[in-house]
mmCIF file of C-alpha atoms in Angstrom:
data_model
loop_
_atom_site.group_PDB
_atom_site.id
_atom_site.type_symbol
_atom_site.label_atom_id
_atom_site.label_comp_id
_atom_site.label_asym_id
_atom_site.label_seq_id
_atom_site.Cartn_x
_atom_site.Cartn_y
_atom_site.Cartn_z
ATOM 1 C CA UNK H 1 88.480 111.675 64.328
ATOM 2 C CA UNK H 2 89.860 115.368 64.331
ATOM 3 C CA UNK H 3 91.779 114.453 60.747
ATOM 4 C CA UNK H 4 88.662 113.118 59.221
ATOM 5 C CA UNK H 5 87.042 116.461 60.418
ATOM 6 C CA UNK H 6 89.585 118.312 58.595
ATOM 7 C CA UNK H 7 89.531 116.117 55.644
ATOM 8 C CA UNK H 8 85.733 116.752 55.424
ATOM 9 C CA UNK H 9 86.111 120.192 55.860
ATOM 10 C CA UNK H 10 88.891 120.291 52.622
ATOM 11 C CA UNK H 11 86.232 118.566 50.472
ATOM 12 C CA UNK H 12 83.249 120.641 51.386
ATOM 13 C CA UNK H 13 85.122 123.483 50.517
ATOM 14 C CA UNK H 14 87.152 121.984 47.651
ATOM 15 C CA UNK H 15 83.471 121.360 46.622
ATOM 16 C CA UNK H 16 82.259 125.144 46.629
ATOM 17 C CA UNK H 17 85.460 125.765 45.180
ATOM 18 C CA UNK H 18 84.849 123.827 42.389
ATOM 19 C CA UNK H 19 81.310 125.174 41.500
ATOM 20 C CA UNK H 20 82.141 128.759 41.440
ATOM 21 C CA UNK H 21 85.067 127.727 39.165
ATOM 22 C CA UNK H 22 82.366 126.471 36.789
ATOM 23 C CA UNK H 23 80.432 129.070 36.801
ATOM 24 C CA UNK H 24 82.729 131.823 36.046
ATOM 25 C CA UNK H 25 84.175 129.679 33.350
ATOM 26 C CA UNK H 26 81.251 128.952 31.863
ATOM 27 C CA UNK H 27 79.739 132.348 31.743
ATOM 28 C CA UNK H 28 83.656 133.483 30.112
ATOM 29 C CA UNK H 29 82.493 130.851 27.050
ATOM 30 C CA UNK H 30 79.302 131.749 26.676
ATOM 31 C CA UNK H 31 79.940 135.382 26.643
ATOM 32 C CA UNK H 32 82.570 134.557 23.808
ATOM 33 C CA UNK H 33 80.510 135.415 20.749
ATOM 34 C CA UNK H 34 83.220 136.161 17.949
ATOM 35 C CA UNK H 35 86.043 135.816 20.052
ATOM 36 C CA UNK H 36 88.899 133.553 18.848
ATOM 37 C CA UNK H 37 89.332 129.754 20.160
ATOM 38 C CA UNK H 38 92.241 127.257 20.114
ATOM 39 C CA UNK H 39 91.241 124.239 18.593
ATOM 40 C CA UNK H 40 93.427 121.576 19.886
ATOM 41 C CA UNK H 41 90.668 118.421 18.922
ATOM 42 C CA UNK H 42 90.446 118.074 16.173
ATOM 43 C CA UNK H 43 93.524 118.972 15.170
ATOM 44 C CA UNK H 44 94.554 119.767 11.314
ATOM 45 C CA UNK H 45 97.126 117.735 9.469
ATOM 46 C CA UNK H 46 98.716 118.145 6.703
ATOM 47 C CA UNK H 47 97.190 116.397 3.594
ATOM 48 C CA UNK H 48 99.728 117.424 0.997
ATOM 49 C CA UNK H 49 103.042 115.314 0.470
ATOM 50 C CA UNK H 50 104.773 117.909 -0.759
ATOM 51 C CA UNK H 51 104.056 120.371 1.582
ATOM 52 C CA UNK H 52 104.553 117.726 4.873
ATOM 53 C CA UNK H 53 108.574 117.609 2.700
ATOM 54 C CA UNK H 54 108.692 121.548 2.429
ATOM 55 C CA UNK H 55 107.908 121.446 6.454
ATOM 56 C CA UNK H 56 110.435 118.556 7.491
ATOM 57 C CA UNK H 57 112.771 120.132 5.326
ATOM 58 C CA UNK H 58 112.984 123.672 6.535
ATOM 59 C CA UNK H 59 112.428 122.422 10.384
ATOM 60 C CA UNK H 60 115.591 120.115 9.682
ATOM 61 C CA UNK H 61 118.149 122.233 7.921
ATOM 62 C CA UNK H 62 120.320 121.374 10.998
ATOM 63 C CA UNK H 63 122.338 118.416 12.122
ATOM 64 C CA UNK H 64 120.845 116.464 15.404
ATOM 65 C CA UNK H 65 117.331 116.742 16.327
ATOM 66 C CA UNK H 66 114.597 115.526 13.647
ATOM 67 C CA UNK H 67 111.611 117.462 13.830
ATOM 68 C CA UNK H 68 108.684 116.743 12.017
ATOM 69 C CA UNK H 69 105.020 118.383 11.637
ATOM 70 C CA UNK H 70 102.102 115.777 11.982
ATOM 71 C CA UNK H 71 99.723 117.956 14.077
ATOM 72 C CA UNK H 72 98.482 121.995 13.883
ATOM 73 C CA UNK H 73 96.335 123.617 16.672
ATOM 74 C CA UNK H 74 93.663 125.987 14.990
ATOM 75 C CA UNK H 75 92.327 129.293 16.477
ATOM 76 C CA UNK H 76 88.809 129.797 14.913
ATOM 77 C CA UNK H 77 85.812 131.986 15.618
ATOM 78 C CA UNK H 78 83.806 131.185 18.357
ATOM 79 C CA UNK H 79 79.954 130.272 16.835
ATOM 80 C CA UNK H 80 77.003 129.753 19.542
ATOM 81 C CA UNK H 81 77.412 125.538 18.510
ATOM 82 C CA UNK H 82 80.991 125.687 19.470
ATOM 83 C CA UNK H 83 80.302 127.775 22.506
ATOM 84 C CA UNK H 84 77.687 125.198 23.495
ATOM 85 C CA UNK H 85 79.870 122.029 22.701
ATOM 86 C CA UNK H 86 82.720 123.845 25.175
ATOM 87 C CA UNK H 87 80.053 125.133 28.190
ATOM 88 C CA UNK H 88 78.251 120.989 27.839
ATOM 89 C CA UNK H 89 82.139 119.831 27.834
ATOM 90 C CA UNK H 90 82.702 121.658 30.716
ATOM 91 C CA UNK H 91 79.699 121.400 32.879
ATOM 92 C CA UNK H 92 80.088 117.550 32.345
ATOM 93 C CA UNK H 93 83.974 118.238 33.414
ATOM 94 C CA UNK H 94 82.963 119.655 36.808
ATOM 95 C CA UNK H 95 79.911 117.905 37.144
ATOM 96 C CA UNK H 96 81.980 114.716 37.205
ATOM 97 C CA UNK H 97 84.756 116.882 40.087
ATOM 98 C CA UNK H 98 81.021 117.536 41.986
ATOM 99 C CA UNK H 99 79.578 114.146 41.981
ATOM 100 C CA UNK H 100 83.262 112.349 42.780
ATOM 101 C CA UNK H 101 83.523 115.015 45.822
ATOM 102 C CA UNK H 102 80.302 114.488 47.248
ATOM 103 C CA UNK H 103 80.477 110.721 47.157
ATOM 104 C CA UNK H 104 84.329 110.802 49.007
ATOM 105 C CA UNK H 105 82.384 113.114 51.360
ATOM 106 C CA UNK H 106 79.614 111.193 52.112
ATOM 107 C CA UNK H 107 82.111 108.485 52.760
ATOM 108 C CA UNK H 108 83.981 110.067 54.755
ATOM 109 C CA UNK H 109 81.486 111.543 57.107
ATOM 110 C CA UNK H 110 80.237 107.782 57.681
ATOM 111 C CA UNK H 111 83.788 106.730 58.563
ATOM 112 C CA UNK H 112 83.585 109.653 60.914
ATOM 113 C CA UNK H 113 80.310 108.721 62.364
ATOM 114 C CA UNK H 114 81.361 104.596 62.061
ATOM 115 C CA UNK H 115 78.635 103.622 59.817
ATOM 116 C CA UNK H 116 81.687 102.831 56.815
ATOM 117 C CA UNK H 117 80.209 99.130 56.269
ATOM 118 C CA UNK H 118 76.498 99.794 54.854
ATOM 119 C CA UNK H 119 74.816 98.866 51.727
ATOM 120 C CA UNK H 120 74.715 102.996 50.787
ATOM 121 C CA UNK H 121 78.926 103.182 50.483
ATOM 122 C CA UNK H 122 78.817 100.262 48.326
ATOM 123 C CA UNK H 123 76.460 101.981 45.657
ATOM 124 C CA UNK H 124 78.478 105.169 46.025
ATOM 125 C CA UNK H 125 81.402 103.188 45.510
ATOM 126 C CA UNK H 126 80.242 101.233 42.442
ATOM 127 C CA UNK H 127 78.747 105.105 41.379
ATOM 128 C CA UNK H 128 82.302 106.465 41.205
ATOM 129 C CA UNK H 129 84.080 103.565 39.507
ATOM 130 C CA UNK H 130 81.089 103.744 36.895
ATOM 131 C CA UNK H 131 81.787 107.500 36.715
ATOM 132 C CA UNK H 132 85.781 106.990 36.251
ATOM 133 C CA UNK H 133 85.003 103.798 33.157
ATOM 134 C CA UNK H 134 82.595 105.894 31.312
ATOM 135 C CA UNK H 135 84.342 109.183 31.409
ATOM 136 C CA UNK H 136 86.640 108.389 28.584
ATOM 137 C CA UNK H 137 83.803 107.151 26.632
ATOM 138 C CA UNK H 138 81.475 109.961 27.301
ATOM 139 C CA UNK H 139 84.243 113.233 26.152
ATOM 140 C CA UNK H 140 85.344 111.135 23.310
ATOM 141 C CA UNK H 141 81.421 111.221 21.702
ATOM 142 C CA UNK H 142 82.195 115.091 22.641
ATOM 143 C CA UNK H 143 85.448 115.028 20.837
ATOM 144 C CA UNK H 144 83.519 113.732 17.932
ATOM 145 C CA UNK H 145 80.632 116.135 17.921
ATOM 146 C CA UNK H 146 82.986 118.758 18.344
ATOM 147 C CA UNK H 147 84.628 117.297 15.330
ATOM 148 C CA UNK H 148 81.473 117.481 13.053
ATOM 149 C CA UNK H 149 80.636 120.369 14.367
ATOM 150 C CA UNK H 150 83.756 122.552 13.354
ATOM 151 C CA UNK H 151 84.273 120.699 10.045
ATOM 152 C CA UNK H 152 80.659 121.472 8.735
ATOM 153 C CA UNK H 153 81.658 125.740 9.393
ATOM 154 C CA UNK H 154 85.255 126.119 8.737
ATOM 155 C CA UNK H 155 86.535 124.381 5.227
ATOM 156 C CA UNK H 156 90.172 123.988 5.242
ATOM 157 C CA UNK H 157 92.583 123.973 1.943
ATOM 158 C CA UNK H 158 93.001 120.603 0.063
ATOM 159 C CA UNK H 159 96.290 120.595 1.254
ATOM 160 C CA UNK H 160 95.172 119.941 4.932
ATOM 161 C CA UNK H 161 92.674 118.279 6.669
ATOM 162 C CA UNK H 162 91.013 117.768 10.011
ATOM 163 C CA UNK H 163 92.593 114.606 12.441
ATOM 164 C CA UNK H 164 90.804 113.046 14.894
ATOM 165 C CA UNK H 165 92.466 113.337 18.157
ATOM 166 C CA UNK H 166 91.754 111.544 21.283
ATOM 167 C CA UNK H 167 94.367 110.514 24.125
ATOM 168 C CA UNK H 168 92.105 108.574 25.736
ATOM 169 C CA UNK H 169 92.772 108.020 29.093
ATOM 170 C CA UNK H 170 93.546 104.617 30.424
ATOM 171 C CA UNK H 171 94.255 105.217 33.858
ATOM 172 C CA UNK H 172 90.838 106.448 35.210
ATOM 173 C CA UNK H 173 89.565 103.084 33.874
ATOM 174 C CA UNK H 174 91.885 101.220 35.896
ATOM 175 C CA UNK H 175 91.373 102.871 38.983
ATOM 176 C CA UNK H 176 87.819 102.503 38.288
ATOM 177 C CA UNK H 177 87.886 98.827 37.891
ATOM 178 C CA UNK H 178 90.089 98.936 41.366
ATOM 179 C CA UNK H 179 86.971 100.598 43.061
ATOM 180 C CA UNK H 180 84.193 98.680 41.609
ATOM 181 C CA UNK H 181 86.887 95.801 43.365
ATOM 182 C CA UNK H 182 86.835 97.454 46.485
ATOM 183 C CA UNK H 183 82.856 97.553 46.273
ATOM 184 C CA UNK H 184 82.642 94.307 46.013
ATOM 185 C CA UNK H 185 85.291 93.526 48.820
ATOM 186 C CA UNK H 186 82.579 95.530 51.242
ATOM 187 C CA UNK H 187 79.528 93.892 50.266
ATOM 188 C CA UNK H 188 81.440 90.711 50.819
ATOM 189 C CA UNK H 189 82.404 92.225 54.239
ATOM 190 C CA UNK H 190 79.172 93.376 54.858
ATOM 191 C CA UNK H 191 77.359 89.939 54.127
ATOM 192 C CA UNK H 192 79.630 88.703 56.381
ATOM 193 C CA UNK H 193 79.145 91.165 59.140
ATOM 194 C CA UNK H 194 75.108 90.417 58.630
ATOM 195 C CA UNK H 195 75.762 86.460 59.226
ATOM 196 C CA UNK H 196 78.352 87.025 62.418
ATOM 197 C CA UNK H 197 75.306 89.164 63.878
ATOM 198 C CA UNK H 198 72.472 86.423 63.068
ATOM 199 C CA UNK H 199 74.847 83.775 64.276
ATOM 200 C CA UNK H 200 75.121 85.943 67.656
#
């Protein structure tokens, strides 16, 4: 019971941690008028043949490594739609951290105070494994609005172009599926739990 005490502890505090975190760092962006960015999605490739040869060519003038340039990182102006699309990224970033905390909290403290097998931890347990399937979803329609947006202000040469990049990521589905299991393995326990006390 002690461990679970310091467990909760850790979370509450990894919890306060993580909202000051997000505070400063969104306050940094939005102070950011004019100040250079790093543009890493999109990314700019290189729409010119000949140029994507002049590249491979210099980068492999020696004998045992190919190199090759497919993608650029861009450092752009900041503009108050870009500082928005960062500070909404963001916010949803450690609003996600927040809401994943408090549920593993409020689990925890049940455990602690032996009420784990309730209806409530199931539909905090189906909340997270929602939370970890949509997440990829959700920041790549960011990805893409991010992508509009910096394509409608900053024009680039006809010899590159703006690439759509998005490594989206496969595992948090999986472990969500695993929880949304897990939920279902409790209500299934629970059901049972419900009949074994009418039966008594």
């Amino acid at each position: 019971m002690n461990k679970l005490k310091i467990i909760s502890g850790i979370l509450y505090f990894a919890k306060w941690v993580t909202v000051a975190i997000g505070i400063v760092a969104c306050a940094m962006i939005l102070s950011m008028k004019g100040e250079p960015m790093i543009i890493t999605s999109p990314s700019i490739g290189i729409a010119d043949e000949q140029l994507q040869k002049s590249l491979d060519d210099v980068l492999n003038s020696f004998e045992g490594i190919t190199l090759t340039v497919e993608h650029i990182s861009a450092q752009v102006p900041s503009t108050y739609s870009l500082q928005i699309i960062s500070a909404i990224t963001l916010i949803l970033k450690f609003g996600f951290i927040l809401w994943v905390l408090q549920i593993i909290i409020n689990l925890v403290d049940d455990v602690k105070n032996n009420k784990a097998f309730r209806s409530k931890n199931i539909i905090r347990l189906k909340q997270m494994a929602w939370l970890l399937i949509l997440t990829p979803v959700i920041f790549s329609f960011i990805k893409f609005i991010n992508l509009i947006a910096i394509t409608s202000v900053y024009k680039l040469p006809d010899s590159l172009t703006y690439r759509w990049v998005d490594n989206t990521n496969f595992d948090s589905i999986t472990v969500g599926f695993l929880i949304y299991a897990i939920a279902i393995a409790f209500n299934e326990g629970l059901q049972m739990k419900k009949e074994n006390e009418l039966t008594v």
